[in-house]
CSV table of C-alpha atoms in Angstrom, one decimal:
chain,number,residue,atom,x,y,z
A,245,MET,CA,0.0,0.0,0.0
A,246,LYS,CA,1.1,3.5,-0.8
A,247,LYS,CA,2.8,5.3,2.2
A,248,VAL,CA,0.8,8.0,3.9
A,249,THR,CA,2.3,11.5,3.8
A,250,THR,CA,1.2,15.0,4.8
A,251,SER,CA,-0.1,15.3,1.2
A,252,THR,CA,-2.2,12.1,1.6
A,253,LEU,CA,-3.8,13.4,4.8
A,254,LEU,CA,-4.6,16.8,3.2
A,255,ASP,CA,-6.1,15.1,0.2
A,256,MET,CA,-8.2,13.0,2.5
A,257,LYS,CA,-9.6,16.1,4.2
A,258,LYS,CA,-10.4,17.7,0.8
A,259,ASN,CA,-12.1,14.6,-0.4
A,260,GLY,CA,-14.1,14.1,2.8
A,261,GLN,CA,-12.4,10.7,3.6
A,262,LYS,CA,-12.1,10.2,7.3
A,263,ILE,CA,-8.6,9.7,8.8
A,264,THR,CA,-8.0,7.0,11.3
A,265,ALA,CA,-5.3,7.2,14.0
A,266,LEU,CA,-4.2,5.2,17.0
A,267,THR,CA,-1.4,5.5,19.6
A,268,ALA,CA,1.4,2.9,19.3
A,269,TYR,CA,4.4,2.3,21.5
A,270,ASP,CA,6.1,-0.8,20.1
A,271,ALA,CA,6.9,-2.5,16.8
A,272,SER,CA,4.4,-5.4,17.2
A,273,PHE,CA,1.3,-3.3,17.7
A,274,ALA,CA,2.6,-0.8,15.1
A,275,LYS,CA,2.8,-3.6,12.6
A,276,LEU,CA,-0.7,-4.9,13.6
A,277,PHE,CA,-2.2,-1.4,13.2
A,278,ASP,CA,-0.3,-0.7,10.0
A,279,GLU,CA,-1.3,-3.9,8.3
A,280,GLN,CA,-5.0,-3.3,9.1
A,281,GLY,CA,-4.8,0.1,7.4
A,282,VAL,CA,-4.6,2.7,10.2
A,283,ASP,CA,-3.5,6.0,8.6
A,284,VAL,CA,-1.6,7.7,11.5
A,285,LEU,CA,0.3,6.2,14.4
A,286,LEU,CA,1.1,8.5,17.4
A,287,ILE,CA,3.8,7.8,19.9
A,288,GLY,CA,1.9,9.6,22.6
A,289,ASP,CA,3.2,10.8,26.0
A,290,SER,CA,0.1,9.0,27.1
A,291,LEU,CA,2.6,6.2,27.6
A,292,GLY,CA,3.3,7.7,31.0
A,293,MET,CA,-0.3,6.7,32.0
A,294,VAL,CA,-1.0,3.6,30.0
A,295,LEU,CA,2.4,1.9,30.1
A,296,LEU,CA,3.9,3.3,33.4
A,297,GLY,CA,0.7,3.7,35.4
A,298,GLU,CA,1.4,7.4,36.2
A,299,ASP,CA,-1.5,9.8,37.1
A,300,ASP,CA,-0.6,12.1,34.2
A,301,THR,CA,1.8,12.5,31.3
A,302,LEU,CA,4.3,14.9,32.9
A,303,THR,CA,7.0,12.4,33.9
A,304,VAL,CA,7.6,11.4,30.2
A,305,THR,CA,10.9,12.5,28.8
A,306,ILE,CA,12.2,13.1,25.2
A,307,GLU,CA,14.4,10.0,25.6
A,308,ASP,CA,11.2,7.9,26.4
A,309,ILE,CA,9.5,9.2,23.3
A,310,ALA,CA,12.5,8.6,21.1
A,311,TYR,CA,12.9,5.1,22.4
A,312,HIS,CA,9.3,4.2,21.5
A,313,THR,CA,9.4,6.1,18.2
A,314,ARG,CA,12.3,3.9,17.1
A,315,ALA,CA,10.3,0.8,18.0
A,316,VAL,CA,7.1,2.0,16.2
A,317,LYS,CA,9.0,3.0,13.1
A,318,ARG,CA,10.5,-0.5,12.8
A,319,GLY,CA,7.0,-2.0,12.7
A,320,THR,CA,5.5,0.5,10.2
A,321,GLN,CA,5.5,0.4,6.4
A,322,ARG,CA,2.5,2.6,5.4
A,323,ALA,CA,1.2,4.6,8.3
A,324,PHE,CA,2.3,8.2,9.0
A,325,VAL,CA,4.3,8.3,12.3
A,326,VAL,CA,3.8,11.3,14.7
A,327,ALA,CA,5.8,11.7,17.9
A,328,ASP,CA,4.7,13.7,20.9
A,329,MET,CA,7.0,16.4,22.3
A,330,PRO,CA,6.7,15.8,26.1
A,331,PHE,CA,6.2,18.2,28.9
A,332,MET,CA,8.7,21.1,29.0
A,333,SER,CA,10.6,19.8,26.0
A,334,TYR,CA,9.6,22.8,23.8
A,335,ALA,CA,9.7,25.7,26.3
A,336,THR,CA,12.1,27.7,24.1
A,337,PRO,CA,12.5,27.6,20.3
A,338,GLU,CA,16.1,26.4,20.6
A,339,GLN,CA,15.2,23.6,22.9
A,340,THR,CA,12.3,22.7,20.6
A,341,TYR,CA,14.6,22.4,17.6
A,342,THR,CA,17.1,20.1,19.4
A,343,ASN,CA,14.4,17.8,20.8
A,344,ALA,CA,12.4,17.7,17.6
A,345,ALA,CA,15.6,16.7,15.7
A,346,THR,CA,16.0,13.8,18.2
A,347,LEU,CA,12.5,12.6,17.4
A,348,MET,CA,12.8,13.0,13.7
A,349,ALA,CA,16.1,11.0,13.8
A,350,ALA,CA,14.3,8.3,15.7
A,351,GLY,CA,11.8,7.8,12.9
A,352,ALA,CA,9.0,10.4,13.3
A,353,SER,CA,7.6,12.1,10.2
A,354,MET,CA,6.0,14.9,12.4
A,355,VAL,CA,6.1,16.1,15.9
A,356,LYS,CA,3.1,17.1,18.1
A,357,LEU,CA,3.0,20.2,20.4
A,358,GLU,CA,0.4,21.1,22.9
A,359,GLY,CA,-0.6,24.7,23.3
A,360,GLY,CA,-2.1,27.8,21.7
A,361,ASP,CA,-0.9,30.8,19.7
A,362,TRP,CA,2.3,31.2,21.8
A,363,LEU,CA,3.6,28.4,19.7
A,364,ALA,CA,3.2,30.2,16.4
A,365,GLU,CA,6.8,31.3,16.0
A,366,THR,CA,8.1,28.0,17.2
A,367,ILE,CA,6.0,26.2,14.5
A,368,LYS,CA,7.3,28.6,11.8
A,369,GLY,CA,10.9,27.8,13.0
A,370,LEU,CA,10.3,24.1,12.9
A,371,ASN,CA,8.9,24.3,9.4
A,372,GLN,CA,11.9,26.3,8.2
A,373,ARG,CA,14.1,23.5,9.6
A,374,GLY,CA,12.2,20.8,7.8
A,375,VAL,CA,10.0,19.5,10.7
A,376,PRO,CA,6.3,19.2,10.1
A,377,VAL,CA,4.1,20.0,13.1
A,378,CYS,CA,0.8,18.7,14.5
A,379,ALA,CA,-0.8,21.2,16.9
A,380,HIS,CA,-3.0,20.1,19.9
A,381,LEU,CA,-5.8,22.2,21.4
A,382,GLY,CA,-8.6,21.7,23.8
A,383,LEU,CA,-7.8,19.5,26.7
A,384,THR,CA,-4.0,19.5,26.6
A,385,PRO,CA,-3.0,16.8,29.1
A,386,GLN,CA,0.4,18.5,29.9
A,387,SER,CA,-1.6,21.5,31.3
A,388,VAL,CA,-3.8,19.3,33.5
A,389,HIS,CA,-2.8,21.1,36.7
A,390,VAL,CA,-3.6,24.5,35.1
A,391,PHE,CA,-7.1,23.2,34.1
A,392,GLY,CA,-7.6,21.7,37.6
A,393,GLY,CA,-8.1,18.2,36.1
A,394,PHE,CA,-9.0,16.4,32.9
A,395,LYS,CA,-12.0,18.7,32.0
A,396,VAL,CA,-13.8,19.5,28.7
A,397,GLN,CA,-12.6,22.8,27.2
A,398,GLY,CA,-14.4,25.4,25.2
A,399,ARG,CA,-17.9,25.2,26.7
A,400,ASP,CA,-18.3,28.9,27.3
A,401,ASP,CA,-18.5,31.4,24.4
A,402,LEU,CA,-15.3,33.2,25.2
A,403,GLN,CA,-13.2,30.1,25.5
A,404,ALA,CA,-14.7,28.6,22.4
A,405,GLU,CA,-13.9,31.8,20.4
A,406,GLN,CA,-10.3,31.7,21.7
A,407,LEU,CA,-9.9,28.0,20.6
A,408,LEU,CA,-11.2,28.8,17.2
A,409,GLU,CA,-8.8,31.8,16.8
A,410,GLN,CA,-5.9,29.7,18.1
A,411,ALA,CA,-6.6,27.0,15.6
A,412,GLN,CA,-6.5,29.5,12.8
A,413,THR,CA,-3.3,31.1,14.1
A,414,LEU,CA,-1.5,27.8,14.4
A,415,ALA,CA,-2.6,26.6,10.9
A,416,LYS,CA,-1.5,30.0,9.4
A,417,ALA,CA,1.9,29.6,11.2
A,418,GLY,CA,2.4,26.3,9.4
A,419,ALA,CA,0.9,23.5,11.5
A,420,GLN,CA,0.0,20.7,9.1
A,421,MET,CA,-2.4,18.8,11.3
A,422,LEU,CA,-4.4,19.6,14.5
A,423,VAL,CA,-5.6,17.3,17.3
A,424,LEU,CA,-8.7,18.6,19.2
A,425,GLU,CA,-9.3,16.9,22.5
A,426,CYS,CA,-12.4,17.0,24.7
A,427,VAL,CA,-14.2,20.0,23.2
A,428,PRO,CA,-18.0,20.3,22.4
A,429,SER,CA,-18.9,18.7,19.1
A,430,SER,CA,-20.4,21.9,17.7
A,431,LEU,CA,-17.1,23.8,18.4
A,432,ALA,CA,-15.0,21.0,16.8
A,433,GLN,CA,-17.2,21.2,13.7
A,434,LYS,CA,-16.6,25.0,13.4
A,435,ILE,CA,-12.9,24.6,13.8
A,436,THR,CA,-12.7,21.8,11.3
A,437,GLN,CA,-14.5,23.9,8.7
A,438,ALA,CA,-12.4,27.0,9.5
A,439,VAL,CA,-9.0,25.5,8.9
A,440,ASP,CA,-7.5,23.9,5.7
A,441,ILE,CA,-5.5,21.3,7.6
A,442,PRO,CA,-6.8,17.9,8.8
A,443,VAL,CA,-8.4,18.0,12.3
A,444,ILE,CA,-8.2,14.8,14.3
A,445,GLY,CA,-10.7,14.5,17.1
A,446,ILE,CA,-10.6,12.7,20.4
A,447,GLY,CA,-13.7,13.4,22.4
A,448,ALA,CA,-14.6,16.1,19.9
A,449,GLY,CA,-17.5,14.7,17.9
A,450,VAL,CA,-18.0,13.1,14.6
A,451,ALA,CA,-17.5,16.2,12.4
A,452,CYS,CA,-13.7,16.2,12.6
A,453,ASP,CA,-11.7,15.0,9.6
A,454,GLY,CA,-10.6,11.9,11.6
A,455,GLN,CA,-10.4,10.2,15.0
A,456,ILE,CA,-7.7,9.0,17.3
A,457,LEU,CA,-7.9,6.7,20.3
A,458,VAL,CA,-5.3,5.5,22.8
A,459,MET,CA,-4.8,1.9,21.9
A,460,HIS,CA,-5.2,0.7,25.5
A,461,ASP,CA,-8.6,2.4,25.6
A,462,MET,CA,-9.7,0.9,22.3
A,463,PHE,CA,-8.8,-2.6,23.6
A,464,GLY,CA,-10.3,-1.9,27.1
A,465,ILE,CA,-7.1,-2.6,29.0
A,466,SER,CA,-6.2,0.8,30.4
A,467,ALA,CA,-4.8,0.6,33.9
A,468,ASN,CA,-6.7,3.6,35.3
A,469,TYR,CA,-10.2,4.2,33.7
A,470,MET,CA,-12.1,4.2,30.4
A,471,PRO,CA,-12.7,7.8,29.1
A,472,LYS,CA,-16.2,8.7,28.1
A,473,PHE,CA,-15.0,9.4,24.5
A,474,SER,CA,-13.5,6.0,24.0
A,475,LYS,CA,-15.0,2.6,22.9
A,476,ASN,CA,-13.9,-0.9,23.7
A,477,TYR,CA,-13.7,-2.5,20.3
A,478,LEU,CA,-12.1,-5.7,21.6
A,479,GLN,CA,-15.1,-6.4,23.7
A,480,GLN,CA,-17.4,-6.5,20.7
A,481,SER,CA,-15.1,-8.6,18.5
A,482,GLY,CA,-12.9,-10.7,20.8
A,483,ASP,CA,-10.0,-10.3,18.3
A,484,MET,CA,-7.4,-7.6,18.2
A,485,ARG,CA,-7.2,-7.4,14.4
A,486,GLN,CA,-10.9,-7.3,14.0
A,487,ALA,CA,-11.2,-4.7,16.7
A,488,VAL,CA,-8.9,-2.4,14.6
A,489,VAL,CA,-10.8,-3.1,11.4
A,490,ASP,CA,-14.1,-2.3,13.2
A,491,PHE,CA,-12.6,1.0,14.5
A,492,ILE,CA,-11.5,1.9,11.0
A,493,THR,CA,-14.8,1.0,9.5
A,494,GLU,CA,-16.9,2.9,12.1
A,495,VAL,CA,-14.7,6.1,11.7
A,496,ARG,CA,-14.8,6.0,7.9
A,497,GLU,CA,-18.6,5.5,7.9
A,498,GLY,CA,-19.2,8.2,10.5
A,499,VAL,CA,-20.6,5.8,13.1
A,500,PHE,CA,-17.9,6.5,15.7
A,501,PRO,CA,-17.9,8.6,17.7
A,502,GLY,CA,-21.6,8.5,18.6
A,503,GLU,CA,-23.3,11.0,20.8
A,504,GLN,CA,-22.5,8.9,23.9
A,505,HIS,CA,-18.8,9.5,23.1
A,506,SER,CA,-19.1,13.2,22.6
A,507,PHE,CA,-19.6,16.4,24.6
A,508,ASN,CA,-22.3,19.1,24.2
């Protein structure tokens, strides 16, 4: 199968074809997801919670992400590989460039940053240095202590308007993809329509250009709890490969996420 690139993902948005994405942390699961046709694999700092059992993602280091990125890359032939920049690894542009280079050398084709318009100049700088960027807005887990917990973002008019403006600013700065996490479905739809880049939702409703889940949530094996926006696909199929196929099918057909997985 033809390798997925940033151009592939942009064409999928333009053509109204839903993008499928899952987190992956090792070669074996990366190979399984890749062979079933998942479009994007994210080495998420979620590994701090689902692999290490931490309460949040803040303990994850750039070395952790690079290690798992190398493993995922070895198991991947087709899917587009994105690596998270962990907490405080992009506090300054110079620090960001160094750490992004580490992840790209480990096998990533794009890095993901959490945060709003303060990242615009950093994104421009990364693009100038050949590093594609995925932005991340809404519930940004690295800011969990600022938010006072894992809470839905953008429910009031002011915050919704700010998120919309930030999405447009980051896209203009050169972000080539955007993850929206835990925002009302109506707001996610507005943002998806307002930017030209692919918008991948998680707890952001069905109108996004694609959907991503943490693999442990999709298989119902997370150590802590099952988020409202997730679905246990292994429970309904009993087979890991079929669970991935079902996820892909339901995303592409607009069945997942349903109202019960979304926020108003």
